PDB file of C-alpha atoms in Angstrom:
ATOM      1  CA  VAL A   1      -8.852  -6.456  11.009  1.00 68.00           C
ATOM      2  CA  ARG A   2      -7.750  -9.853   9.732  1.00 77.00           C
ATOM      3  CA  LEU A   3      -7.142 -10.946   6.158  1.00 83.00           C
ATOM      4  CA  GLY A   4      -7.872 -14.457   4.931  1.00 87.00           C
ATOM      5  CA  MET A   5      -5.033 -16.722   3.813  1.00 88.00           C
ATOM      6  CA  ARG A   6      -6.299 -16.455   0.235  1.00 89.00           C
ATOM      7  CA  PHE A   7      -4.948 -12.891   0.089  1.00 91.00           C
ATOM      8  CA  VAL A   8      -1.339 -14.040   0.530  1.00 93.00           C
ATOM      9  CA  LYS A   9       0.054 -14.180  -2.996  1.00 91.00           C
ATOM     10  CA  GLY A  10       1.728 -17.492  -3.807  1.00 92.00           C
ATOM     11  CA  LEU A  11       0.270 -19.437  -0.872  1.00 93.00           C
ATOM     12  CA  ARG A  12      -1.376 -22.675  -1.985  1.00 93.00           C
ATOM     13  CA  GLN A  13      -5.027 -23.274  -1.171  1.00 93.00           C
ATOM     14  CA  ASP A  14      -4.353 -26.565   0.620  1.00 93.00           C
ATOM     15  CA  THR A  15      -1.737 -24.824   2.782  1.00 94.00           C
ATOM     16  CA  GLY A  16      -4.208 -22.126   3.806  1.00 93.00           C
ATOM     17  CA  GLU A  17      -6.824 -24.752   4.568  1.00 94.00           C
ATOM     18  CA  ALA A  18      -4.338 -26.756   6.657  1.00 95.00           C
ATOM     19  CA  ILE A  19      -3.452 -23.666   8.711  1.00 94.00           C
ATOM     20  CA  ALA A  20      -7.128 -22.839   9.307  1.00 93.00           C
ATOM     21  CA  ARG A  21      -7.893 -26.452  10.252  1.00 95.00           C
ATOM     22  CA  GLU A  22      -4.997 -26.775  12.708  1.00 95.00           C
ATOM     23  CA  GLN A  23      -5.665 -23.363  14.249  1.00 93.00           C
ATOM     24  CA  ALA A  24      -9.286 -24.370  14.878  1.00 94.00           C
ATOM     25  CA  ALA A  25      -8.116 -27.596  16.556  1.00 95.00           C
ATOM     26  CA  ALA A  26      -5.641 -25.822  18.866  1.00 95.00           C
ATOM     27  CA  PRO A  27      -3.916 -22.425  18.794  1.00 94.00           C
ATOM     28  CA  PHE A  28      -0.361 -22.487  17.498  1.00 94.00           C
ATOM     29  CA  ARG A  29       2.296 -22.072  20.188  1.00 92.00           C
ATOM     30  CA  GLY A  30       4.803 -20.464  17.846  1.00 90.00           C
ATOM     31  CA  VAL A  31       6.389 -20.547  14.419  1.00 89.00           C
ATOM     32  CA  ASP A  32       7.998 -23.943  15.084  1.00 89.00           C
ATOM     33  CA  ASP A  33       4.630 -25.422  16.027  1.00 90.00           C
ATOM     34  CA  LEU A  34       2.982 -23.885  12.958  1.00 92.00           C
ATOM     35  CA  ALA A  35       5.632 -25.259  10.602  1.00 90.00           C
ATOM     36  CA  ARG A  36       5.557 -28.732  12.159  1.00 90.00           C
ATOM     37  CA  ARG A  37       1.786 -29.222  12.369  1.00 94.00           C
ATOM     38  CA  CYS A  38       1.043 -27.814   8.909  1.00 93.00           C
ATOM     39  CA  ARG A  39       4.176 -29.248   7.254  1.00 91.00           C
ATOM     40  CA  LEU A  40       4.979 -25.907   5.687  1.00 90.00           C
ATOM     41  CA  ARG A  41       7.663 -25.527   3.053  1.00 85.00           C
ATOM     42  CA  PRO A  42      10.425 -22.915   3.570  1.00 84.00           C
ATOM     43  CA  GLY A  43       8.984 -20.705   0.831  1.00 89.00           C
ATOM     44  CA  GLU A  44       5.543 -20.773   2.460  1.00 92.00           C
ATOM     45  CA  LEU A  45       6.997 -19.659   5.778  1.00 92.00           C
ATOM     46  CA  ASP A  46       8.722 -16.777   3.992  1.00 92.00           C
ATOM     47  CA  LEU A  47       5.437 -15.711   2.373  1.00 93.00           C
ATOM     48  CA  LEU A  48       3.655 -15.668   5.728  1.00 94.00           C
ATOM     49  CA  ALA A  49       6.485 -13.775   7.434  1.00 92.00           C
ATOM     50  CA  HIS A  50       6.688 -11.156   4.693  1.00 90.00           C
ATOM     51  CA  ALA A  51       2.908 -10.639   4.787  1.00 92.00           C
ATOM     52  CA  GLY A  52       3.003 -10.009   8.542  1.00 91.00           C
ATOM     53  CA  ALA A  53       0.959 -13.132   9.278  1.00 91.00           C
ATOM     54  CA  LEU A  54       3.342 -14.227  12.059  1.00 91.00           C
ATOM     55  CA  GLY A  55       2.883 -11.080  14.121  1.00 89.00           C
ATOM     56  CA  ALA A  56       0.576 -12.971  16.495  1.00 86.00           C
ATOM     57  CA  PHE A  57       3.682 -14.716  17.861  1.00 88.00           C
ATOM     58  CA  GLY A  58       5.167 -11.412  18.967  1.00 86.00           C
ATOM     59  CA  ARG A  59       7.612 -11.186  16.081  1.00 84.00           C
ATOM     60  CA  THR A  60       8.106  -8.198  13.821  1.00 89.00           C
ATOM     61  CA  ARG A  61       8.334  -8.926  10.103  1.00 90.00           C
ATOM     62  CA  ARG A  62      12.121  -8.909   9.940  1.00 91.00           C
ATOM     63  CA  ALA A  63      12.372 -10.934  13.152  1.00 90.00           C
ATOM     64  CA  ALA A  64       9.875 -13.425  11.712  1.00 89.00           C
ATOM     65  CA  LEU A  65      11.898 -13.715   8.492  1.00 88.00           C
ATOM     66  CA  TRP A  66      15.010 -14.410  10.586  1.00 86.00           C
ATOM     67  CA  GLN A  67      13.199 -17.047  12.623  1.00 87.00           C
ATOM     68  CA  VAL A  68      11.593 -18.884   9.685  1.00 86.00           C
ATOM     69  CA  ALA A  69      15.008 -19.133   8.028  1.00 84.00           C
ATOM     70  CA  LYS A  70      16.166 -21.082  11.089  1.00 79.00           C
ATOM     71  CA  VAL A  71      12.973 -23.115  11.390  1.00 82.00           C
ATOM     72  CA  ALA A  72      13.149 -24.150   7.741  1.00 68.00           C
ATOM     73  CA  ARG A  73      16.755 -25.341   8.019  1.00 62.00           C
ATOM     74  CA  GLU A  74      17.245 -28.995   8.956  1.00 56.00           C
ATOM     75  CA  ALA A  75      18.913 -28.892  12.372  1.00 51.00           C
ATOM     76  CA  GLY A  76      19.835 -32.538  12.752  1.00 49.00           C
ATOM     77  CA  PRO A  77      19.566 -34.556  15.997  1.00 49.00           C
ATOM     78  CA  LEU A  78      22.384 -32.712  17.787  1.00 41.00           C
ATOM     79  CA  PHE A  79      20.650 -29.310  17.525  1.00 40.00           C
ATOM     80  CA  ALA A  80      17.049 -30.527  17.436  1.00 46.00           C
ATOM     81  CA  GLU A  81      16.267 -28.803  20.733  1.00 52.00           C
ATOM     82  CA  SER A  82      18.112 -25.565  19.977  1.00 50.00           C
ATOM     83  CA  PRO A  83      15.888 -22.462  20.216  1.00 50.00           C
ATOM     84  CA  THR A  84      14.881 -20.743  16.991  1.00 58.00           C
ATOM     85  CA  ASP A  85      13.471 -17.605  18.605  1.00 64.00           C
ATOM     86  CA  ASP A  86      16.772 -15.867  19.348  1.00 65.00           C
ATOM     87  CA  PRO A  87      16.918 -12.089  18.665  1.00 72.00           C
ATOM     88  CA  SER A  88      17.112 -11.055  15.030  1.00 77.00           C
ATOM     89  CA  PRO A  89      20.155  -9.059  13.833  1.00 81.00           C
ATOM     90  CA  LEU A  90      18.162  -7.669  10.878  1.00 83.00           C
ATOM     91  CA  PRO A  91      17.180  -3.970  10.893  1.00 88.00           C
ATOM     92  CA  GLU A  92      13.475  -3.443  11.459  1.00 90.00           C
ATOM     93  CA  MET A  93      11.218  -2.262   8.644  1.00 90.00           C
ATOM     94  CA  THR A  94      10.171   1.362   8.657  1.00 92.00           C
ATOM     95  CA  PRO A  95       6.407   2.051   8.617  1.00 92.00           C
ATOM     96  CA  ILE A  96       6.500   2.833   4.892  1.00 91.00           C
ATOM     97  CA  GLU A  97       8.440  -0.395   4.218  1.00 91.00           C
ATOM     98  CA  GLU A  98       5.774  -2.352   6.086  1.00 92.00           C
ATOM     99  CA  THR A  99       3.021  -0.826   3.956  1.00 90.00           C
ATOM    100  CA  ARG A 100       5.010  -1.569   0.809  1.00 88.00           C
ATOM    101  CA  ALA A 101       5.461  -5.162   1.999  1.00 89.00           C
ATOM    102  CA  ASP A 102       1.702  -5.437   2.561  1.00 90.00           C
ATOM    103  CA  TYR A 103       0.957  -4.467  -1.021  1.00 86.00           C
ATOM    104  CA  VAL A 104       3.630  -6.746  -2.457  1.00 85.00           C
ATOM    105  CA  ALA A 105       2.470  -9.708  -0.362  1.00 90.00           C
ATOM    106  CA  THR A 106      -1.314  -9.241  -0.444  1.00 89.00           C
ATOM    107  CA  GLU A 107      -2.067  -6.161  -2.623  1.00 85.00           C
ATOM    108  CA  ILE A 108      -3.943  -4.701   0.355  1.00 85.00           C
ATOM    109  CA  THR A 109      -3.075  -3.287   3.770  1.00 87.00           C
ATOM    110  CA  THR A 110      -4.840  -3.121   7.118  1.00 86.00           C
ATOM    111  CA  GLY A 111      -2.444  -0.385   8.227  1.00 89.00           C
ATOM    112  CA  PRO A 112      -2.028   3.230   7.084  1.00 93.00           C
ATOM    113  CA  HIS A 113      -2.710   3.998   3.438  1.00 92.00           C
ATOM    114  CA  MET A 114       0.504   4.401   1.456  1.00 90.00           C
ATOM    115  CA  LEU A 115      -0.212   8.088   0.797  1.00 93.00           C
ATOM    116  CA  ALA A 116      -0.635   8.768   4.528  1.00 95.00           C
ATOM    117  CA  HIS A 117       3.106   8.186   4.983  1.00 94.00           C
ATOM    118  CA  LEU A 118       3.887  10.876   2.403  1.00 94.00           C
ATOM    119  CA  ARG A 119       1.210  13.471   3.153  1.00 95.00           C
ATOM    120  CA  ARG A 120       3.506  16.020   4.776  1.00 95.00           C
ATOM    121  CA  PRO A 121       6.170  16.069   2.017  1.00 95.00           C
ATOM    122  CA  LEU A 122       3.440  15.982  -0.644  1.00 95.00           C
ATOM    123  CA  ALA A 123       1.608  18.893   0.989  1.00 96.00           C
ATOM    124  CA  ALA A 124       4.879  20.833   1.067  1.00 96.00           C
ATOM    125  CA  ARG A 125       4.987  20.446  -2.722  1.00 95.00           C
ATOM    126  CA  GLY A 126       1.432  21.731  -3.096  1.00 96.00           C
ATOM    127  CA  VAL A 127      -0.152  18.301  -3.592  1.00 97.00           C
ATOM    128  CA  VAL A 128      -3.684  18.294  -2.150  1.00 97.00           C
ATOM    129  CA  SER A 129      -5.731  15.339  -0.928  1.00 97.00           C
ATOM    130  CA  ALA A 130      -8.863  13.994  -2.595  1.00 96.00           C
ATOM    131  CA  VAL A 131     -11.111  15.507   0.059  1.00 96.00           C
ATOM    132  CA  GLU A 132      -9.479  18.939  -0.346  1.00 96.00           C
ATOM    133  CA  LEU A 133     -10.407  18.990  -4.040  1.00 95.00           C
ATOM    134  CA  ARG A 134     -14.035  19.507  -3.032  1.00 92.00           C
ATOM    135  CA  ASP A 135     -13.195  22.990  -1.788  1.00 93.00           C
ATOM    136  CA  ARG A 136     -11.306  24.048  -4.909  1.00 95.00           C
ATOM    137  CA  ARG A 137     -12.905  26.023  -7.737  1.00 95.00           C
ATOM    138  CA  ASP A 138     -13.944  24.551 -11.059  1.00 95.00           C
ATOM    139  CA  GLY A 139     -11.189  25.212 -13.605  1.00 96.00           C
ATOM    140  CA  GLU A 140      -8.520  25.792 -10.945  1.00 97.00           C
ATOM    141  CA  ARG A 141      -5.090  24.249 -11.566  1.00 97.00           C
ATOM    142  CA  VAL A 142      -4.484  21.558  -8.939  1.00 98.00           C
ATOM    143  CA  THR A 143      -2.024  18.804  -8.131  1.00 98.00           C
ATOM    144  CA  ALA A 144      -3.151  15.609  -6.410  1.00 98.00           C
ATOM    145  CA  ALA A 145      -1.819  12.092  -5.913  1.00 97.00           C
ATOM    146  CA  GLY A 146      -3.009   8.572  -5.253  1.00 94.00           C
ATOM    147  CA  ALA A 147      -2.594   4.857  -5.736  1.00 91.00           C
ATOM    148  CA  VAL A 148      -3.897   3.756  -9.135  1.00 91.00           C
ATOM    149  CA  ILE A 149      -6.795   1.390  -8.504  1.00 88.00           C
ATOM    150  CA  VAL A 150      -8.513   1.461 -11.921  1.00 90.00           C
ATOM    151  CA  ARG A 151      -7.384   2.260 -15.461  1.00 91.00           C
ATOM    152  CA  GLN A 152     -10.081   2.417 -18.119  1.00 90.00           C
ATOM    153  CA  ARG A 153     -10.045   3.126 -21.852  1.00 88.00           C
ATOM    154  CA  PRO A 154     -13.614   2.621 -23.116  1.00 86.00           C
ATOM    155  CA  GLY A 155     -14.013   1.915 -26.806  1.00 83.00           C
ATOM    156  CA  THR A 156     -16.510   4.773 -27.085  1.00 82.00           C
ATOM    157  CA  ALA A 157     -14.233   7.373 -25.423  1.00 81.00           C
ATOM    158  CA  LYS A 158     -12.239   8.298 -28.568  1.00 89.00           C
ATOM    159  CA  GLY A 159      -8.929   7.220 -27.029  1.00 90.00           C
ATOM    160  CA  PHE A 160      -9.349   8.999 -23.688  1.00 95.00           C
ATOM    161  CA  VAL A 161      -8.081   7.135 -20.628  1.00 95.00           C
ATOM    162  CA  PHE A 162      -9.761   7.418 -17.229  1.00 95.00           C
ATOM    163  CA  LEU A 163      -7.866   6.776 -14.002  1.00 95.00           C
ATOM    164  CA  THR A 164      -9.213   6.282 -10.510  1.00 94.00           C
ATOM    165  CA  LEU A 165      -6.675   7.245  -7.859  1.00 94.00           C
ATOM    166  CA  GLU A 166      -7.043   6.634  -4.132  1.00 93.00           C
ATOM    167  CA  ASP A 167      -5.395   8.404  -1.208  1.00 95.00           C
ATOM    168  CA  GLU A 168      -6.027   8.194   2.536  1.00 95.00           C
ATOM    169  CA  THR A 169      -9.031  10.542   2.301  1.00 96.00           C
ATOM    170  CA  GLY A 170     -10.908   9.101  -0.671  1.00 94.00           C
ATOM    171  CA  MET A 171     -10.827   8.720  -4.444  1.00 93.00           C
ATOM    172  CA  LEU A 172     -10.306  11.083  -7.345  1.00 94.00           C
ATOM    173  CA  GLN A 173     -10.636  10.750 -11.097  1.00 95.00           C
ATOM    174  CA  ALA A 174      -8.116  11.800 -13.747  1.00 97.00           C
ATOM    175  CA  ILE A 175      -9.005  12.251 -17.422  1.00 97.00           C
ATOM    176  CA  VAL A 176      -6.101  11.629 -19.801  1.00 97.00           C
ATOM    177  CA  ARG A 177      -6.351  12.874 -23.380  1.00 96.00           C
ATOM    178  CA  PRO A 178      -4.952  10.533 -26.084  1.00 96.00           C
ATOM    179  CA  SER A 179      -1.862  12.637 -26.903  1.00 96.00           C
ATOM    180  CA  LEU A 180      -0.852  12.904 -23.234  1.00 97.00           C
ATOM    181  CA  PHE A 181      -1.343   9.175 -22.755  1.00 95.00           C
ATOM    182  CA  GLN A 182       0.873   8.527 -25.751  1.00 94.00           C
ATOM    183  CA  ASP A 183       3.606  10.806 -24.370  1.00 95.00           C
ATOM    184  CA  GLN A 184       3.489   9.459 -20.810  1.00 95.00           C
ATOM    185  CA  ARG A 185       2.261   5.920 -21.352  1.00 94.00           C
ATOM    186  CA  ALA A 186       5.156   4.289 -19.471  1.00 92.00           C
ATOM    187  CA  VAL A 187       4.485   6.400 -16.365  1.00 93.00           C
ATOM    188  CA  VAL A 188       0.692   6.098 -16.474  1.00 92.00           C
ATOM    189  CA  VAL A 189       0.679   2.329 -17.066  1.00 90.00           C
ATOM    190  CA  GLY A 190       3.781   1.308 -15.139  1.00 87.00           C
ATOM    191  CA  SER A 191       3.388   3.185 -11.843  1.00 89.00           C
ATOM    192  CA  GLY A 192       1.540   1.934  -8.794  1.00 87.00           C
ATOM    193  CA  ALA A 193       0.970   5.488  -7.542  1.00 91.00           C
ATOM    194  CA  LEU A 194       0.931   8.794  -9.393  1.00 95.00           C
ATOM    195  CA  VAL A 195       1.020  12.546  -8.921  1.00 97.00           C
ATOM    196  CA  VAL A 196      -1.264  14.299 -11.417  1.00 98.00           C
ATOM    197  CA  GLU A 197      -1.408  17.994 -12.306  1.00 98.00           C
ATOM    198  CA  GLY A 198      -4.208  19.589 -14.313  1.00 98.00           C
ATOM    199  CA  ARG A 199      -7.410  21.588 -14.320  1.00 97.00           C
ATOM    200  CA  LEU A 200     -10.155  20.714 -11.875  1.00 97.00           C
ATOM    201  CA  GLN A 201     -13.467  19.823 -13.463  1.00 96.00           C
ATOM    202  CA  LYS A 202     -16.656  19.864 -11.411  1.00 92.00           C
ATOM    203  CA  GLN A 203     -19.849  18.692 -13.027  1.00 88.00           C
ATOM    204  CA  ASP A 204     -23.090  17.293 -11.607  1.00 84.00           C
ATOM    205  CA  GLY A 205     -21.480  16.641  -8.231  1.00 81.00           C
ATOM    206  CA  SER A 206     -18.476  14.747  -9.631  1.00 86.00           C
ATOM    207  CA  VAL A 207     -14.896  15.959  -9.305  1.00 91.00           C
ATOM    208  CA  SER A 208     -12.130  15.072 -11.750  1.00 96.00           C
ATOM    209  CA  ILE A 209      -8.809  16.417 -12.996  1.00 97.00           C
ATOM    210  CA  LYS A 210      -8.193  17.039 -16.691  1.00 97.00           C
ATOM    211  CA  ALA A 211      -4.616  15.805 -16.585  1.00 97.00           C
ATOM    212  CA  GLU A 212      -1.720  17.791 -18.061  1.00 97.00           C
ATOM    213  CA  ARG A 213       1.289  16.147 -16.393  1.00 96.00           C
ATOM    214  CA  PHE A 214       2.093  13.009 -14.407  1.00 96.00           C
ATOM    215  CA  TRP A 215       4.910  11.981 -12.077  1.00 94.00           C
ATOM    216  CA  THR A 216       5.585   8.677 -10.456  1.00 92.00           C
ATOM    217  CA  ILE A 217       5.989   8.428  -6.679  1.00 90.00           C
ATOM    218  CA  PRO A 218       9.435   6.826  -6.181  1.00 85.00           C
ATOM    219  CA  GLU A 219       8.574   5.220  -2.839  1.00 82.00           C
ATOM    220  CA  PHE A 220       5.815   3.203  -4.529  1.00 79.00           C
ATOM    221  CA  GLU A 221       7.095   3.028  -8.097  1.00 69.00           C
ATOM    222  CA  ARG A 222       7.203  -0.759  -8.089  1.00 66.00           C
ATOM    223  CA  MET A 223       3.890  -1.352  -6.399  1.00 67.00           C
ATOM    224  CA  PRO A 224       1.537  -3.856  -8.087  1.00 63.00           C
ATOM    225  CA  SER A 225      -0.465  -1.950 -10.693  1.00 58.00           C
ATOM    226  CA  HIS A 226      -3.849  -2.685 -12.211  1.00 53.00           C
ATOM    227  CA  ASP A 227      -4.474  -3.446 -15.874  1.00 53.00           C
ATOM    228  CA  PHE A 228      -7.044  -1.757 -18.055  1.00 53.00           C
ATOM    229  CA  ARG A 229     -10.577  -2.893 -17.418  1.00 51.00           C
TER     230      ARG A 229
END
């Protein structure tokens, strides 16, 4: 799966168009060739490296960040022919760090869902997945978790807030009463992913949780969050 250049946050449109145009004319031979033919600024190279867009050149994200730092630096005539693809001394990203980098750079990932990295420790704490909620009884106390993809507070809902959370198995809804939202507003609004505890509500084929408590997920506390809509 490939993402378009428009998903890379901070990358200018004309830069993305230049990359697409040059790639169509002839495949890039490496990071040096990409930077030279597209006249990329140092900051643009950093954005591409952090988003994982330079993986096609056989470089991991940290190795790509190390290389673009050398490519962006003016070498001068004496070192003009010096290689820039020497081994990186930087520690490699862990899988969860790569997913976090995806969301920071593009707000989307083509790799594992963020909750997939945490499923085992979450399950050990009694946190069930969205798909497992289907087998639970109406009114049962449950704990689930997910990335917050929608926050809604309709004007006709008497102050109730509705959250849509997503994990690696699907989506779940959380209903937040006004008093709870007031008490935990900072967590509900400021967290990219949440753990929610409450009573399961099944009605007309829909499944939701009448929320009683929320916790943030530290590994994704600073993930980009979505505004009310």
